[in-house]
PDB file of C-alpha atoms in Angstrom:
ATOM      1  CA  UNK A   1     -35.037 -24.455 -19.253  1.00 59.00           C
ATOM      2  CA  UNK A   2     -34.106 -25.817 -15.937  1.00 59.00           C
ATOM      3  CA  UNK A   3     -31.103 -26.924 -17.268  1.00 66.00           C
ATOM      4  CA  UNK A   4     -29.850 -23.929 -18.198  1.00 72.00           C
ATOM      5  CA  UNK A   5     -30.850 -22.100 -15.116  1.00 70.00           C
ATOM      6  CA  UNK A   6     -29.381 -24.934 -12.957  1.00 70.00           C
ATOM      7  CA  UNK A   7     -25.966 -24.511 -15.072  1.00 71.00           C
ATOM      8  CA  UNK A   8     -26.127 -20.721 -14.871  1.00 73.00           C
ATOM      9  CA  UNK A   9     -26.659 -20.908 -11.049  1.00 74.00           C
ATOM     10  CA  UNK A  10     -23.669 -23.234 -10.428  1.00 74.00           C
ATOM     11  CA  UNK A  11     -21.627 -21.053 -12.307  1.00 78.00           C
ATOM     12  CA  UNK A  12     -22.430 -17.726 -10.302  1.00 78.00           C
ATOM     13  CA  UNK A  13     -22.341 -19.831  -7.213  1.00 72.00           C
ATOM     14  CA  UNK A  14     -18.659 -21.136  -8.090  1.00 73.00           C
ATOM     15  CA  UNK A  15     -17.344 -17.837  -9.427  1.00 75.00           C
ATOM     16  CA  UNK A  16     -18.327 -16.188  -6.381  1.00 75.00           C
ATOM     17  CA  UNK A  17     -16.639 -18.798  -4.106  1.00 74.00           C
ATOM     18  CA  UNK A  18     -13.465 -18.706  -6.567  1.00 75.00           C
ATOM     19  CA  UNK A  19     -12.665 -15.035  -6.269  1.00 75.00           C
ATOM     20  CA  UNK A  20     -11.823 -15.086  -2.519  1.00 74.00           C
ATOM     21  CA  UNK A  21      -9.864 -17.908  -2.974  1.00 74.00           C
ATOM     22  CA  UNK A  22      -8.074 -16.357  -5.902  1.00 72.00           C
ATOM     23  CA  UNK A  23      -7.426 -13.365  -4.122  1.00 70.00           C
ATOM     24  CA  UNK A  24      -5.895 -15.564  -1.041  1.00 70.00           C
ATOM     25  CA  UNK A  25      -3.890 -16.886  -3.597  1.00 74.00           C
ATOM     26  CA  UNK A  26      -2.482 -14.462  -5.916  1.00 75.00           C
ATOM     27  CA  UNK A  27      -2.229 -11.550  -3.969  1.00 73.00           C
ATOM     28  CA  UNK A  28       0.547 -13.380  -1.746  1.00 76.00           C
ATOM     29  CA  UNK A  29       2.461 -14.956  -5.121  1.00 77.00           C
ATOM     30  CA  UNK A  30       2.001 -11.457  -7.007  1.00 78.00           C
ATOM     31  CA  UNK A  31       3.667  -9.190  -4.086  1.00 78.00           C
ATOM     32  CA  UNK A  32       6.298 -11.972  -3.727  1.00 79.00           C
ATOM     33  CA  UNK A  33       7.430 -11.915  -7.150  1.00 82.00           C
ATOM     34  CA  UNK A  34       7.694  -7.864  -7.360  1.00 80.00           C
ATOM     35  CA  UNK A  35       9.899  -8.485  -4.094  1.00 80.00           C
ATOM     36  CA  UNK A  36      11.739 -10.927  -5.591  1.00 84.00           C
ATOM     37  CA  UNK A  37      12.109  -8.434  -8.653  1.00 86.00           C
ATOM     38  CA  UNK A  38      13.157  -5.645  -6.377  1.00 84.00           C
ATOM     39  CA  UNK A  39      15.755  -7.715  -4.708  1.00 85.00           C
ATOM     40  CA  UNK A  40      17.202  -8.875  -7.683  1.00 89.00           C
ATOM     41  CA  UNK A  41      17.638  -5.337  -9.080  1.00 88.00           C
ATOM     42  CA  UNK A  42      18.691  -4.063  -5.335  1.00 86.00           C
ATOM     43  CA  UNK A  43      15.926  -1.990  -4.401  1.00 88.00           C
ATOM     44  CA  UNK A  44      14.555  -4.169  -1.644  1.00 88.00           C
ATOM     45  CA  UNK A  45      14.728  -2.678   1.836  1.00 90.00           C
ATOM     46  CA  UNK A  46      12.751  -4.994   3.915  1.00 89.00           C
ATOM     47  CA  UNK A  47       9.788  -6.930   4.298  1.00 86.00           C
ATOM     48  CA  UNK A  48       7.569  -4.041   3.784  1.00 87.00           C
ATOM     49  CA  UNK A  49       9.516  -1.202   1.672  1.00 89.00           C
ATOM     50  CA  UNK A  50      10.904  -1.358  -1.671  1.00 89.00           C
ATOM     51  CA  UNK A  51      12.474   1.578  -3.533  1.00 91.00           C
ATOM     52  CA  UNK A  52      11.948   2.539  -7.427  1.00 89.00           C
ATOM     53  CA  UNK A  53      13.980   5.049  -9.467  1.00 89.00           C
ATOM     54  CA  UNK A  54      12.167   7.669 -11.545  1.00 88.00           C
ATOM     55  CA  UNK A  55      12.804   9.067 -14.593  1.00 90.00           C
ATOM     56  CA  UNK A  56      14.333  12.159 -12.938  1.00 89.00           C
ATOM     57  CA  UNK A  57      16.752  10.339 -10.860  1.00 86.00           C
ATOM     58  CA  UNK A  58      15.023  10.545  -7.754  1.00 89.00           C
ATOM     59  CA  UNK A  59      14.147   7.483  -5.786  1.00 91.00           C
ATOM     60  CA  UNK A  60      10.586   6.619  -4.578  1.00 89.00           C
ATOM     61  CA  UNK A  61       9.606   4.655  -1.271  1.00 89.00           C
ATOM     62  CA  UNK A  62       6.823   2.203  -1.981  1.00 87.00           C
ATOM     63  CA  UNK A  63       5.146   0.402   0.713  1.00 86.00           C
ATOM     64  CA  UNK A  64       4.953  -3.334  -0.394  1.00 83.00           C
ATOM     65  CA  UNK A  65       4.233  -6.041   2.181  1.00 81.00           C
ATOM     66  CA  UNK A  66       5.936  -9.260   0.792  1.00 73.00           C
ATOM     67  CA  UNK A  67       2.970 -11.823   1.053  1.00 71.00           C
ATOM     68  CA  UNK A  68       0.125  -9.195   0.629  1.00 71.00           C
ATOM     69  CA  UNK A  69      -1.418  -9.267   3.913  1.00 75.00           C
ATOM     70  CA  UNK A  70       0.020  -7.806   6.889  1.00 81.00           C
ATOM     71  CA  UNK A  71      -0.318  -6.931  10.768  1.00 81.00           C
ATOM     72  CA  UNK A  72       1.443  -3.614  11.684  1.00 81.00           C
ATOM     73  CA  UNK A  73       0.508  -1.594  14.035  1.00 81.00           C
ATOM     74  CA  UNK A  74       1.230   2.345  14.297  1.00 80.00           C
ATOM     75  CA  UNK A  75       4.574   1.496  16.333  1.00 86.00           C
ATOM     76  CA  UNK A  76       5.745  -1.554  14.484  1.00 88.00           C
ATOM     77  CA  UNK A  77       5.057   0.673  11.118  1.00 85.00           C
ATOM     78  CA  UNK A  78       7.093   3.364  12.125  1.00 86.00           C
ATOM     79  CA  UNK A  79       9.894   0.916  13.289  1.00 90.00           C
ATOM     80  CA  UNK A  80      10.059  -0.857   9.670  1.00 89.00           C
ATOM     81  CA  UNK A  81       9.654   2.576   8.147  1.00 88.00           C
ATOM     82  CA  UNK A  82      12.848   4.019   9.994  1.00 89.00           C
ATOM     83  CA  UNK A  83      14.734   0.780   9.083  1.00 92.00           C
ATOM     84  CA  UNK A  84      13.919   1.396   5.484  1.00 90.00           C
ATOM     85  CA  UNK A  85      15.110   4.700   5.325  1.00 89.00           C
ATOM     86  CA  UNK A  86      18.158   3.807   7.223  1.00 91.00           C
ATOM     87  CA  UNK A  87      18.973   0.979   4.797  1.00 92.00           C
ATOM     88  CA  UNK A  88      18.429   3.259   1.823  1.00 91.00           C
ATOM     89  CA  UNK A  89      20.777   5.826   3.380  1.00 90.00           C
ATOM     90  CA  UNK A  90      23.560   3.545   3.680  1.00 90.00           C
ATOM     91  CA  UNK A  91      22.974   1.889   0.193  1.00 88.00           C
ATOM     92  CA  UNK A  92      22.218   5.180  -1.850  1.00 85.00           C
ATOM     93  CA  UNK A  93      24.206   8.181  -0.153  1.00 83.00           C
ATOM     94  CA  UNK A  94      23.798  11.184  -2.395  1.00 85.00           C
ATOM     95  CA  UNK A  95      20.611  10.245  -3.527  1.00 87.00           C
ATOM     96  CA  UNK A  96      17.141  11.940  -2.832  1.00 88.00           C
ATOM     97  CA  UNK A  97      14.079   9.642  -1.580  1.00 88.00           C
ATOM     98  CA  UNK A  98      10.500  10.854  -1.571  1.00 88.00           C
ATOM     99  CA  UNK A  99       7.381   9.215  -0.416  1.00 85.00           C
ATOM    100  CA  UNK A 100       3.694   9.725  -1.771  1.00 81.00           C
ATOM    101  CA  UNK A 101       0.837   9.689   0.964  1.00 79.00           C
ATOM    102  CA  UNK A 102      -2.805  10.132   1.644  1.00 72.00           C
ATOM    103  CA  UNK A 103      -2.239   9.318   5.314  1.00 69.00           C
ATOM    104  CA  UNK A 104       0.114  11.091   7.915  1.00 61.00           C
ATOM    105  CA  UNK A 105      -0.135  14.341   6.132  1.00 52.00           C
ATOM    106  CA  UNK A 106       0.336  16.287   9.764  1.00 52.00           C
ATOM    107  CA  UNK A 107       3.264  14.502  10.131  1.00 49.00           C
ATOM    108  CA  UNK A 108       4.935  15.401   6.892  1.00 47.00           C
ATOM    109  CA  UNK A 109       3.715  19.254   6.698  1.00 50.00           C
ATOM    110  CA  UNK A 110       7.200  20.077   8.579  1.00 51.00           C
ATOM    111  CA  UNK A 111       8.798  18.700   5.453  1.00 56.00           C
ATOM    112  CA  UNK A 112       7.131  20.826   3.094  1.00 71.00           C
ATOM    113  CA  UNK A 113       4.798  18.556   1.573  1.00 74.00           C
ATOM    114  CA  UNK A 114       3.502  19.286  -1.878  1.00 79.00           C
ATOM    115  CA  UNK A 115       0.388  18.380  -3.482  1.00 78.00           C
ATOM    116  CA  UNK A 116       0.258  15.753  -6.391  1.00 79.00           C
ATOM    117  CA  UNK A 117      -0.775  16.859  -9.487  1.00 81.00           C
ATOM    118  CA  UNK A 118      -3.249  14.385 -11.705  1.00 81.00           C
ATOM    119  CA  UNK A 119      -6.232  13.912 -13.281  1.00 86.00           C
ATOM    120  CA  UNK A 120      -9.075  12.640 -11.325  1.00 87.00           C
ATOM    121  CA  UNK A 121      -8.973   9.292 -12.915  1.00 89.00           C
ATOM    122  CA  UNK A 122      -5.436   9.090 -11.409  1.00 86.00           C
ATOM    123  CA  UNK A 123      -6.143  10.326  -8.134  1.00 87.00           C
ATOM    124  CA  UNK A 124      -9.145   7.685  -7.888  1.00 87.00           C
ATOM    125  CA  UNK A 125      -7.019   5.092  -8.770  1.00 84.00           C
ATOM    126  CA  UNK A 126      -4.281   6.048  -6.163  1.00 84.00           C
ATOM    127  CA  UNK A 127      -7.588   6.039  -3.679  1.00 86.00           C
ATOM    128  CA  UNK A 128      -8.480   2.260  -4.548  1.00 83.00           C
ATOM    129  CA  UNK A 129      -4.740   1.200  -4.307  1.00 82.00           C
ATOM    130  CA  UNK A 130      -4.694   2.864  -0.606  1.00 84.00           C
ATOM    131  CA  UNK A 131      -8.256   1.426   0.308  1.00 84.00           C
ATOM    132  CA  UNK A 132      -6.725  -2.109  -0.736  1.00 82.00           C
ATOM    133  CA  UNK A 133      -3.858  -1.609   1.543  1.00 83.00           C
ATOM    134  CA  UNK A 134      -5.446  -0.285   4.369  1.00 84.00           C
ATOM    135  CA  UNK A 135      -7.799  -3.229   3.929  1.00 83.00           C
ATOM    136  CA  UNK A 136      -5.027  -5.544   3.962  1.00 83.00           C
ATOM    137  CA  UNK A 137      -3.499  -4.637   7.267  1.00 83.00           C
ATOM    138  CA  UNK A 138      -4.923  -7.145   9.836  1.00 83.00           C
ATOM    139  CA  UNK A 139      -4.369  -4.457  12.609  1.00 82.00           C
ATOM    140  CA  UNK A 140      -7.143  -2.393  11.049  1.00 81.00           C
ATOM    141  CA  UNK A 141      -9.689  -4.661  12.025  1.00 84.00           C
ATOM    142  CA  UNK A 142     -10.572  -3.393  15.464  1.00 84.00           C
ATOM    143  CA  UNK A 143     -12.879  -0.974  16.919  1.00 85.00           C
ATOM    144  CA  UNK A 144     -11.715   2.227  18.788  1.00 85.00           C
ATOM    145  CA  UNK A 145     -14.086   4.792  20.492  1.00 87.00           C
ATOM    146  CA  UNK A 146     -17.143   2.545  18.863  1.00 88.00           C
ATOM    147  CA  UNK A 147     -15.787   3.172  15.017  1.00 88.00           C
ATOM    148  CA  UNK A 148     -13.588   0.316  12.753  1.00 88.00           C
ATOM    149  CA  UNK A 149     -10.091   1.518  12.460  1.00 86.00           C
ATOM    150  CA  UNK A 150     -10.011   0.631   8.901  1.00 86.00           C
ATOM    151  CA  UNK A 151     -12.986   3.003   7.850  1.00 88.00           C
ATOM    152  CA  UNK A 152     -11.732   5.797   9.896  1.00 88.00           C
ATOM    153  CA  UNK A 153      -8.596   5.311   7.574  1.00 86.00           C
ATOM    154  CA  UNK A 154     -10.631   4.935   4.333  1.00 87.00           C
ATOM    155  CA  UNK A 155     -12.451   7.958   5.251  1.00 88.00           C
ATOM    156  CA  UNK A 156      -9.039  10.055   5.481  1.00 86.00           C
ATOM    157  CA  UNK A 157      -7.574   8.628   2.139  1.00 85.00           C
ATOM    158  CA  UNK A 158     -11.051   9.749   0.519  1.00 86.00           C
ATOM    159  CA  UNK A 159     -11.051  13.345   2.177  1.00 86.00           C
ATOM    160  CA  UNK A 160      -7.201  14.215   1.079  1.00 82.00           C
ATOM    161  CA  UNK A 161      -5.167  15.021  -1.761  1.00 82.00           C
ATOM    162  CA  UNK A 162      -2.218  12.940  -2.180  1.00 84.00           C
ATOM    163  CA  UNK A 163       1.186  14.650  -1.270  1.00 83.00           C
ATOM    164  CA  UNK A 164       4.909  13.923  -2.010  1.00 84.00           C
ATOM    165  CA  UNK A 165       7.513  14.795   0.399  1.00 83.00           C
ATOM    166  CA  UNK A 166      11.016  14.619   0.846  1.00 83.00           C
ATOM    167  CA  UNK A 167      12.504  11.985   3.153  1.00 84.00           C
ATOM    168  CA  UNK A 168      16.116  12.043   2.791  1.00 82.00           C
ATOM    169  CA  UNK A 169      17.803  15.173   0.410  1.00 80.00           C
ATOM    170  CA  UNK A 170      21.194  15.033  -1.215  1.00 72.00           C
ATOM    171  CA  UNK A 171      24.052  15.665   1.051  1.00 55.00           C
TER     172      UNK A 171
END
């Protein structure tokens, strides 16, 4: 009886210890492989952004840090975002580029963003992905006005619906 309990206890402890190790190893490897695939297909824009082509011929911008974890403040994020848009514009003239977001909706209202349709499970999945992206940014782990920045972003994600807005339209 005691041996069974000891085996179960050791299994649980090692499992709990291995989960963070697996995440720390597999996350950078998986995002690196996705970035290499995007680079091979010509869809890699910079260290943080790739594009994909949808069935309707429109290109979608995706945030994909190539090593999984990243450290970007608002100014740096804006700089790499603009750099990715300029690279897309020079490489894909006469194409439409769109982005989907939960955050930065006040900045996208002028671009006539439209609310994305989707089931509750689809929206829930998008929110989980956004939560994971927010938590992977090391720059979000500080307090502003006594509140954690990552908690404010996660709260904002869960209060809003996802929107899609046009970044570059056909010329």
